[in-house]
Tab-separated table of C-alpha atoms in Angstrom:
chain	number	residue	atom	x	y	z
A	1	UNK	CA	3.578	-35.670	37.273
A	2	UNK	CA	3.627	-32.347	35.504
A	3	UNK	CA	7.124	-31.843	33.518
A	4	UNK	CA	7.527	-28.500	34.880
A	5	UNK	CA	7.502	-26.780	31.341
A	6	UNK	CA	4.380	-24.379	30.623
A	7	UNK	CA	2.829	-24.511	27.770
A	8	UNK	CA	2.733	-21.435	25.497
A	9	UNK	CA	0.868	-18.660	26.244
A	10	UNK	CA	-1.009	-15.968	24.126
A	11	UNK	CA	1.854	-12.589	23.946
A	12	UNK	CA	-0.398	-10.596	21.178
A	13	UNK	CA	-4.407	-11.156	20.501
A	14	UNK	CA	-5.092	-8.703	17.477
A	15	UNK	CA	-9.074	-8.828	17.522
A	16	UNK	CA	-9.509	-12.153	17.630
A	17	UNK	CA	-8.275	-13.116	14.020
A	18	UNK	CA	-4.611	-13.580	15.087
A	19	UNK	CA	-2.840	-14.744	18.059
A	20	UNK	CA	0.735	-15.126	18.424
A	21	UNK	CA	2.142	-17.414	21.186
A	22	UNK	CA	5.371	-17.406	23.684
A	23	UNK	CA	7.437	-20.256	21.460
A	24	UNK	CA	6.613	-18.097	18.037
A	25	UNK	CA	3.993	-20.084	16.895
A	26	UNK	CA	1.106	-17.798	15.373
A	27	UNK	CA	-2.764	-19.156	14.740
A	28	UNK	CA	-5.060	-17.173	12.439
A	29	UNK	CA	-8.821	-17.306	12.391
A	30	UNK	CA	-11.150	-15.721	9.936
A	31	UNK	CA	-10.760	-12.077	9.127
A	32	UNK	CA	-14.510	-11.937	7.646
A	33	UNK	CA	-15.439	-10.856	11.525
A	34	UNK	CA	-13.305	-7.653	11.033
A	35	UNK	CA	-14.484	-6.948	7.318
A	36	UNK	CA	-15.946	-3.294	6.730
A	37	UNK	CA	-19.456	-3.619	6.244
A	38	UNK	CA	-21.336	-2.989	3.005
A	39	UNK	CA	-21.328	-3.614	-0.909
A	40	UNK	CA	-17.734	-3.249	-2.828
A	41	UNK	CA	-19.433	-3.880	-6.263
A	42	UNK	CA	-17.288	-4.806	-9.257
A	43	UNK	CA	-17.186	-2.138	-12.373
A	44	UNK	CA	-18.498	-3.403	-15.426
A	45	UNK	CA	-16.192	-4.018	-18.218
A	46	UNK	CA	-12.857	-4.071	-15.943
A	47	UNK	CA	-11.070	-7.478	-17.075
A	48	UNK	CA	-8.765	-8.817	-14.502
A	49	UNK	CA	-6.526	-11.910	-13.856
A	50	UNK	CA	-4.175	-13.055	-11.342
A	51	UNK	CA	-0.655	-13.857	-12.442
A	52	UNK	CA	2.730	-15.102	-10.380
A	53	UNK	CA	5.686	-12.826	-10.079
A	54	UNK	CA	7.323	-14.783	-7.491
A	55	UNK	CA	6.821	-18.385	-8.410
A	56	UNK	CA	9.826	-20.042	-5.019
A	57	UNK	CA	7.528	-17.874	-2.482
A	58	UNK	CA	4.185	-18.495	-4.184
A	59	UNK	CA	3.639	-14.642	-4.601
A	60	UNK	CA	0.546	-13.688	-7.128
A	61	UNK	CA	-0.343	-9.949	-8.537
A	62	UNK	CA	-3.829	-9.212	-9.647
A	63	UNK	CA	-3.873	-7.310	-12.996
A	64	UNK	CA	-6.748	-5.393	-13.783
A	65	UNK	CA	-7.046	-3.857	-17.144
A	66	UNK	CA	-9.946	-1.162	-18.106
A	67	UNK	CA	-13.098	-1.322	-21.125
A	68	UNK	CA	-11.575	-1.075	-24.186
A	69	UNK	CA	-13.922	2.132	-24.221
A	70	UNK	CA	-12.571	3.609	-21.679
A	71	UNK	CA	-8.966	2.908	-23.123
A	72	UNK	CA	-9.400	3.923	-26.234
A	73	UNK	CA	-7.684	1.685	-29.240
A	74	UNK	CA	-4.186	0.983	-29.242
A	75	UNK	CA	-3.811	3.343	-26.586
A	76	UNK	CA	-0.961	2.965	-23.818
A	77	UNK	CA	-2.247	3.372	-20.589
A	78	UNK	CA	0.127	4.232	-16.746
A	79	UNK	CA	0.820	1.549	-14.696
A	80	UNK	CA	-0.580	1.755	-11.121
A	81	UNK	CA	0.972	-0.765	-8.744
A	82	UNK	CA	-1.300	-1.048	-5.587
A	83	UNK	CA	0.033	-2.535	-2.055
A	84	UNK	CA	-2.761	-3.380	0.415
A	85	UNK	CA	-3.568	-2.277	3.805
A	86	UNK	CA	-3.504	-4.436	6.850
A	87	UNK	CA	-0.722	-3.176	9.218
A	88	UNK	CA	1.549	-5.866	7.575
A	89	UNK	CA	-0.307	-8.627	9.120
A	90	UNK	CA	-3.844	-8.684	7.917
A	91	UNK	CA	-5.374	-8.861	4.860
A	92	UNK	CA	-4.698	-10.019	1.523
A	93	UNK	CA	-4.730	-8.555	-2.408
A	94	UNK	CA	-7.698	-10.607	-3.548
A	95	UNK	CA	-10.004	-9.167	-0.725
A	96	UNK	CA	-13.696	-7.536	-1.717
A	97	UNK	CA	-12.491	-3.636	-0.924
A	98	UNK	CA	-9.251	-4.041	-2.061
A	99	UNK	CA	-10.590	-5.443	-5.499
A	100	UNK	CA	-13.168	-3.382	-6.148
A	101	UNK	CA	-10.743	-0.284	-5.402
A	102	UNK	CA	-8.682	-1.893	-7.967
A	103	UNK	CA	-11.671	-1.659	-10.510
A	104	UNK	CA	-12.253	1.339	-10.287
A	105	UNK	CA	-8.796	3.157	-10.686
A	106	UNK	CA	-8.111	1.167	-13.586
A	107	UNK	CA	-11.368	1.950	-15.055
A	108	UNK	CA	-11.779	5.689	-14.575
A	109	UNK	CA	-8.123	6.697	-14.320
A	110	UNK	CA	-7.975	4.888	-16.489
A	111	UNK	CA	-4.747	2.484	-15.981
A	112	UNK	CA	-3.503	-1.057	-15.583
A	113	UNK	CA	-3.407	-1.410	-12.127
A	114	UNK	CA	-1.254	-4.602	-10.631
A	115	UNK	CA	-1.816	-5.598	-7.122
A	116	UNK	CA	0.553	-7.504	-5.688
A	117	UNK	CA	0.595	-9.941	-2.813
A	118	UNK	CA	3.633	-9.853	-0.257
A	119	UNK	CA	4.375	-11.857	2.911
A	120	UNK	CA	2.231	-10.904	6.344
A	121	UNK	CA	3.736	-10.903	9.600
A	122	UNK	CA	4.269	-12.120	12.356
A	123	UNK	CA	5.353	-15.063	10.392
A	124	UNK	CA	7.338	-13.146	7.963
A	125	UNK	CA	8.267	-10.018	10.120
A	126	UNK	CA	9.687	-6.700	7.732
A	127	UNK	CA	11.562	-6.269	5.787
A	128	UNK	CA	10.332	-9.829	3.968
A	129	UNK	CA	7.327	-7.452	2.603
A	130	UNK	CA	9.885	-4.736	1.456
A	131	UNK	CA	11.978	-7.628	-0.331
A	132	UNK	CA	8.968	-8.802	-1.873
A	133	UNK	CA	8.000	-5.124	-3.201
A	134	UNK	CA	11.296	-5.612	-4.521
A	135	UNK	CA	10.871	-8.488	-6.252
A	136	UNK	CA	7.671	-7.026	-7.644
A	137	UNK	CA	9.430	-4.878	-9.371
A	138	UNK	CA	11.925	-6.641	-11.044
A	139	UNK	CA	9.585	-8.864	-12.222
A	140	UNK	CA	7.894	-5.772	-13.741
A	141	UNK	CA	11.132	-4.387	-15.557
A	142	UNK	CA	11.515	-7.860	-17.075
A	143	UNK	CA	7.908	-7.490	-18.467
A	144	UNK	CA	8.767	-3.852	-19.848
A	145	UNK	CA	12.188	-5.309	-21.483
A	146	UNK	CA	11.648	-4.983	-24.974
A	147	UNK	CA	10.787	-8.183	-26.763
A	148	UNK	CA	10.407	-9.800	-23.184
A	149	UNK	CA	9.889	-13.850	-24.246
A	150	UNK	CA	7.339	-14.514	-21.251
A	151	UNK	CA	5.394	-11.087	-21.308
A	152	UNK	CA	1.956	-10.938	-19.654
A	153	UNK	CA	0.178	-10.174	-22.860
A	154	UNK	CA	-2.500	-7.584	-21.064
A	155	UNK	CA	1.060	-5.733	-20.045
A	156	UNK	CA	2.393	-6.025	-23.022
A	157	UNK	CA	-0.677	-5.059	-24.246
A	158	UNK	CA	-1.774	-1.961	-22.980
A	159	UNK	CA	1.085	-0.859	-20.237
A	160	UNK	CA	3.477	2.446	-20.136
A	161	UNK	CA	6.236	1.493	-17.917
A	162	UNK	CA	7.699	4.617	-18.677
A	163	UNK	CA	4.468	5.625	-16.598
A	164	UNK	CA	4.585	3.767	-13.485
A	165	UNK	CA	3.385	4.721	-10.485
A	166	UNK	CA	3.831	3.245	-6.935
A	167	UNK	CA	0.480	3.240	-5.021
A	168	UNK	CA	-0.922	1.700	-1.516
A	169	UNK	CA	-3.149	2.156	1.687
A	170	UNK	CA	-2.206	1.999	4.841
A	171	UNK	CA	0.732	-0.561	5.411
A	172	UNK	CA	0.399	-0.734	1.035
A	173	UNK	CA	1.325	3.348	1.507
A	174	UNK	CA	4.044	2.701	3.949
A	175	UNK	CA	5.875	0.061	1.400
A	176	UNK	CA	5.170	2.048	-1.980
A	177	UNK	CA	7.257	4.565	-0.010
A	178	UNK	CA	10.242	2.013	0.819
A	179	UNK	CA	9.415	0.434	-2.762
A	180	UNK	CA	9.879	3.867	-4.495
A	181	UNK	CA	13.381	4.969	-1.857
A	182	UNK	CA	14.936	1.722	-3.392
A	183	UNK	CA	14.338	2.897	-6.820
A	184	UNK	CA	15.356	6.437	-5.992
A	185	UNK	CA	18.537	5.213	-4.280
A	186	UNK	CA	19.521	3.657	-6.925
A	187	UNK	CA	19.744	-0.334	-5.064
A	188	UNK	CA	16.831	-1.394	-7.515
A	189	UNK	CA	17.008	-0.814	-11.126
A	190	UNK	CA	13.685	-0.710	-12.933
A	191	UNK	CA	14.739	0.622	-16.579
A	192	UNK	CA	12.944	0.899	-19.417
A	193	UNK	CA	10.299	1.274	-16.435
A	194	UNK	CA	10.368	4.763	-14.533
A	195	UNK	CA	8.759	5.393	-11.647
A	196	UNK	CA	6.574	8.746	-12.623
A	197	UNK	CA	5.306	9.616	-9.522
A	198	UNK	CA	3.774	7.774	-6.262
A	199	UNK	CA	0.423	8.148	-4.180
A	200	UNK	CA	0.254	7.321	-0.378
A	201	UNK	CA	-3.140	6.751	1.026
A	202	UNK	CA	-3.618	7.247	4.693
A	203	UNK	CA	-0.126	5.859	5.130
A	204	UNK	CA	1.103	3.499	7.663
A	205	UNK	CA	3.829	5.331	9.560
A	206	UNK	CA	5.353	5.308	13.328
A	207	UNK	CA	7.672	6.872	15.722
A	208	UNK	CA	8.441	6.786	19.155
A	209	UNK	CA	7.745	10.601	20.018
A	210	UNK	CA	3.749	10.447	19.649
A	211	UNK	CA	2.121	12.911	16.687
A	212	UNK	CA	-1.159	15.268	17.724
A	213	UNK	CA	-3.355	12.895	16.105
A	214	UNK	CA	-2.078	10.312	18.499
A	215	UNK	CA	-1.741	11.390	21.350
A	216	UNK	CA	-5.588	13.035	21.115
A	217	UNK	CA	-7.165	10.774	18.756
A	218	UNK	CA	-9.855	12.201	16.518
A	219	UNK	CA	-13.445	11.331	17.760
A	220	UNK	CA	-14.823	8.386	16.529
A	221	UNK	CA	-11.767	6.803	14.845
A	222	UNK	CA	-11.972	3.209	13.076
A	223	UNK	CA	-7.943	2.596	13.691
A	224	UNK	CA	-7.102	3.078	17.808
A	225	UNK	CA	-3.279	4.101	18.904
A	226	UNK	CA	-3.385	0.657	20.749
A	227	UNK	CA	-3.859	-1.490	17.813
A	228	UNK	CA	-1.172	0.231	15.579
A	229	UNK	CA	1.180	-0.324	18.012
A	230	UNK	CA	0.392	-3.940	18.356
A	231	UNK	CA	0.779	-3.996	14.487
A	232	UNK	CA	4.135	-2.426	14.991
A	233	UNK	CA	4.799	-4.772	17.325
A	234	UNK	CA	3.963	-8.162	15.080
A	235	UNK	CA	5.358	-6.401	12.221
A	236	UNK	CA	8.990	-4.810	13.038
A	237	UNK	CA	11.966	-7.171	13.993
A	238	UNK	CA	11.465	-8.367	17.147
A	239	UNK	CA	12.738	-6.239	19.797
A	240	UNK	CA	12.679	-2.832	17.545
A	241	UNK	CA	10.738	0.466	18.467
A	242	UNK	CA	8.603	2.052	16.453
A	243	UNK	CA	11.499	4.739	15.311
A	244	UNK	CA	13.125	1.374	13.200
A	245	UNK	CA	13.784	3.091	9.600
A	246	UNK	CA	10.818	0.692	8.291
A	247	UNK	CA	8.619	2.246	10.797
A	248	UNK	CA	9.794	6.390	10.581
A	249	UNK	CA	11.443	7.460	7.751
A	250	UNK	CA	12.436	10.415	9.562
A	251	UNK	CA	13.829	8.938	12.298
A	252	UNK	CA	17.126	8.812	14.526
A	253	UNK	CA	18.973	6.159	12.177
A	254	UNK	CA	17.090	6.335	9.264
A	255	UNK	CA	19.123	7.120	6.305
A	256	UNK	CA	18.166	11.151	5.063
A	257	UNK	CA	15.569	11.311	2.110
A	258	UNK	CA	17.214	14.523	0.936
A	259	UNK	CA	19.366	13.513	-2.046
A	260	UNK	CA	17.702	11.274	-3.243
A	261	UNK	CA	15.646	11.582	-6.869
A	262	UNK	CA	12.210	11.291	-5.640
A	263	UNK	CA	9.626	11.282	-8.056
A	264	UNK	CA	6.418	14.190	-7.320
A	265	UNK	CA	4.437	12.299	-4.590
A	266	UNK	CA	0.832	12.772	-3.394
A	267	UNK	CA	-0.045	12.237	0.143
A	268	UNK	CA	-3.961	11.544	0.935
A	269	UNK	CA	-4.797	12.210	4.405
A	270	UNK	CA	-8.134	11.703	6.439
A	271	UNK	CA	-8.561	13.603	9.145
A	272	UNK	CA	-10.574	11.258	11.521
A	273	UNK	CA	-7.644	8.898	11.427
A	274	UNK	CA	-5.070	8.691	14.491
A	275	UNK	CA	-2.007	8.501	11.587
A	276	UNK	CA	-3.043	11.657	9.911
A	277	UNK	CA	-0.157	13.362	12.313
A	278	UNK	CA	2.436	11.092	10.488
A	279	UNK	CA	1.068	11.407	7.546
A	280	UNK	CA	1.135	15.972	7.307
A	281	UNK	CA	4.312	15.325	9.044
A	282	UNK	CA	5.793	13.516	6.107
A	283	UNK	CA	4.563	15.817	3.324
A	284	UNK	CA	5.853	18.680	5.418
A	285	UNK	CA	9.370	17.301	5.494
A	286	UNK	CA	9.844	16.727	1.879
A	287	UNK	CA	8.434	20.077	0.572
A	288	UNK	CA	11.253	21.359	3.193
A	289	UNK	CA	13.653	19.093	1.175
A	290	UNK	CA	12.382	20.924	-2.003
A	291	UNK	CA	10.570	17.781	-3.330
A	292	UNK	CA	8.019	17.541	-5.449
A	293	UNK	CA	4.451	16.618	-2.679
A	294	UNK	CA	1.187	17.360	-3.129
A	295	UNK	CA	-0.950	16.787	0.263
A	296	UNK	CA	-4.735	16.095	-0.138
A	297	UNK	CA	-6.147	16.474	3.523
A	298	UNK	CA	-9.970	14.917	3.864
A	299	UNK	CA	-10.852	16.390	7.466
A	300	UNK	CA	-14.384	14.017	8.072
A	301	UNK	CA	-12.927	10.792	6.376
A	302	UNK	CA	-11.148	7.633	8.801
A	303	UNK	CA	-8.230	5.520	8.055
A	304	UNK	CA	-8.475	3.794	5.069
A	305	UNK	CA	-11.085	5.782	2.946
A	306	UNK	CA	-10.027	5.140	-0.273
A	307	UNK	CA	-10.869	1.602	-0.176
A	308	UNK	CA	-14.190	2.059	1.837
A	309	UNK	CA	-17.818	2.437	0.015
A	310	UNK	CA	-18.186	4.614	-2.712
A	311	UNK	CA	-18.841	8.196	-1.700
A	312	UNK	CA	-18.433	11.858	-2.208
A	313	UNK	CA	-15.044	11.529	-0.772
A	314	UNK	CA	-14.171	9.020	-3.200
A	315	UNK	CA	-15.117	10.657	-6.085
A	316	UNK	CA	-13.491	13.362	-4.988
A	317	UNK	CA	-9.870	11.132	-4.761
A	318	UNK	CA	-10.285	9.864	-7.738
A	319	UNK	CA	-10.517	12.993	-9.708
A	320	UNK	CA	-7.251	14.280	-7.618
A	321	UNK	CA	-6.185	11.414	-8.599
A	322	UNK	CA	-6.854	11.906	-12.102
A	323	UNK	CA	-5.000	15.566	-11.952
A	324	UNK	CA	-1.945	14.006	-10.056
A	325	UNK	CA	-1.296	11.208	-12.735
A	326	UNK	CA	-1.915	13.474	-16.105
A	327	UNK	CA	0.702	15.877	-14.459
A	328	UNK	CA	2.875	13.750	-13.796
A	329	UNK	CA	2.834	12.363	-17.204
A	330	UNK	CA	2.528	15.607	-19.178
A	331	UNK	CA	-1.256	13.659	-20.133
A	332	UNK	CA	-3.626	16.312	-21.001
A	333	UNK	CA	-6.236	14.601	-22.520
């Protein structure tokens, strides 16, 4: 005799790989079915290592460190910390684009570059990843503290706090941006580090009100309108619209951007991507608060670019890249 209860039922299917159910529960499959094709080959000479900056959640960071070449002896080199992609529910630090991007920033900025893992939704919805940028953080001041007991030696090393930068793609663009307002805002302290500038690529943004770019999506797009918003969905508090501060920055209750310290930023944004919208939008709004923004648009590259195959398009980043870092730093070599 049936008990009259139902049993749970798939409310969001994103391709396959996740699934989360009526009572909460959430199964994950494997994400190599979604993986961009082709080769994300390692750079010679890059040493890297994970290391644990958040040892009660389990939370790693990948540090990558360039040739000694490439370096140069003795010399101090900026600090890039890199967020990944993955609408806040995919994805992971250690994955094949993600590390090979890492590679090759540190190697032909060059720069330390620290990846760091944070908590995915639906299980942990936001803010747990903002918290855990957070966290980040503070475990990096403690490694710039002078005569810091438990430095990691690579840091210690071969980093410039004083020359930090906040960096990510996608959903990893979306938290450097809440990552650097805390700073800014003064609720995180990160002294002797300083936050010299920040880089969002093909960032993560919402809002209710729909952008161009959404509402008529560039041809050929590799991100649709319907799967960000069932990222947004998984991702935000349950029950919040994409206008939720952690979704729009510029939105109805989010607090204003306009006196706050930012540091110069530099927006990348492709074209074929149905965020490129929010992404102008957001450069537009702080070069009307007077800040410091550089916008980079790439009109025939898709969501996500910067961590794709090596390409024209790349090369060309990287050496904006290059330009955005040294002036931020006063670096002219």
């Amino acid at each position: 005799m049936s008990s009259g209860t139902a049993p749970p039922h798939v409310v969001e299917n994103l391709h396959g790989v996740l699934q989360l159910f009526s009572d909460g529960s959430v199964v994950r499959g494997d994400e190599s079915a979604i993986m961009p094709a082709g080769r994300f080959p390692d750079v010679p000479g890059v040493q890297w290592k994970d290391v644990v900056y958040d040892a009660t959640r389990g939370l790693r960071a990948r540090v990558y460190r360039p040739p000694a070449a490439a370096a140069g002896e003795g010399r101090k080199l900026p600090v890039l910390v890199y967020f990944h992609g993955g609408g806040y529910c995919l994805r992971e630090y250690d994955q094949p684009m993600f590390h090979s991007c890492c590679q090759r920033l540190a190697a032909e900025l060059p720069a330390v570059v620290l990846s760091a893992q944070y908590r995915r939704a639906p299980e942990h919805r936001l803010p747990a990843a903002v918290e855990d940028s957070a966290a980040f953080l503070s475990w990096l001041r403690a490694q710039g503290a002078p005569g810091a007991a438990a430095a990691e030696p690579w840091l210690a090393e071969s980093a410039d706090f004083a020359r930090t930068f906040g960096t990510g793609v996608s959903a990893g663009a979306n938290l450097a941006h809440h990552a650097v307002v805390r700073v800014a805002s003064g609720q995180l302290v990160l002294g002797p580090a300083r936050v010299a500038g920040y880089v969002l690529f093909s960032a993560f943004f919402g809002s209710v009100e729909r952008v161009a770019s959404e509402a008529a999506p560039p041809p050929e797009v590799s991100l649709t309108v319907e799967t960000t918003d069932k990222f947004w969905r998984l991702a935000l508090p349950v029950g919040a619209t994409r206008d939720h501060p952690l979704a729009n920055p510029f939105g109805p209750d989010s607090p204003t951007l306009e006196p706050l310290p930012l540091p110069p930023a530099l927006v990348v944004a492709p074209g074929r991507d149905v965020l490129c919208g929010h992404m102008l939008r957001y450069a537009a709004k702080l070069k009307e608060m007077g800040k410091a923004v550089e916008l980079a648009e790439f009109p025939g590259e898709r969501h996500g670019f910067s961590k794709g195959q090596w390409s024209e398009a790349t090369d060309e980043l990287i050496q904006i890249l290059k330009r955005f870092v040294r002036s931020c730093t006063n670096d002219s070599e």
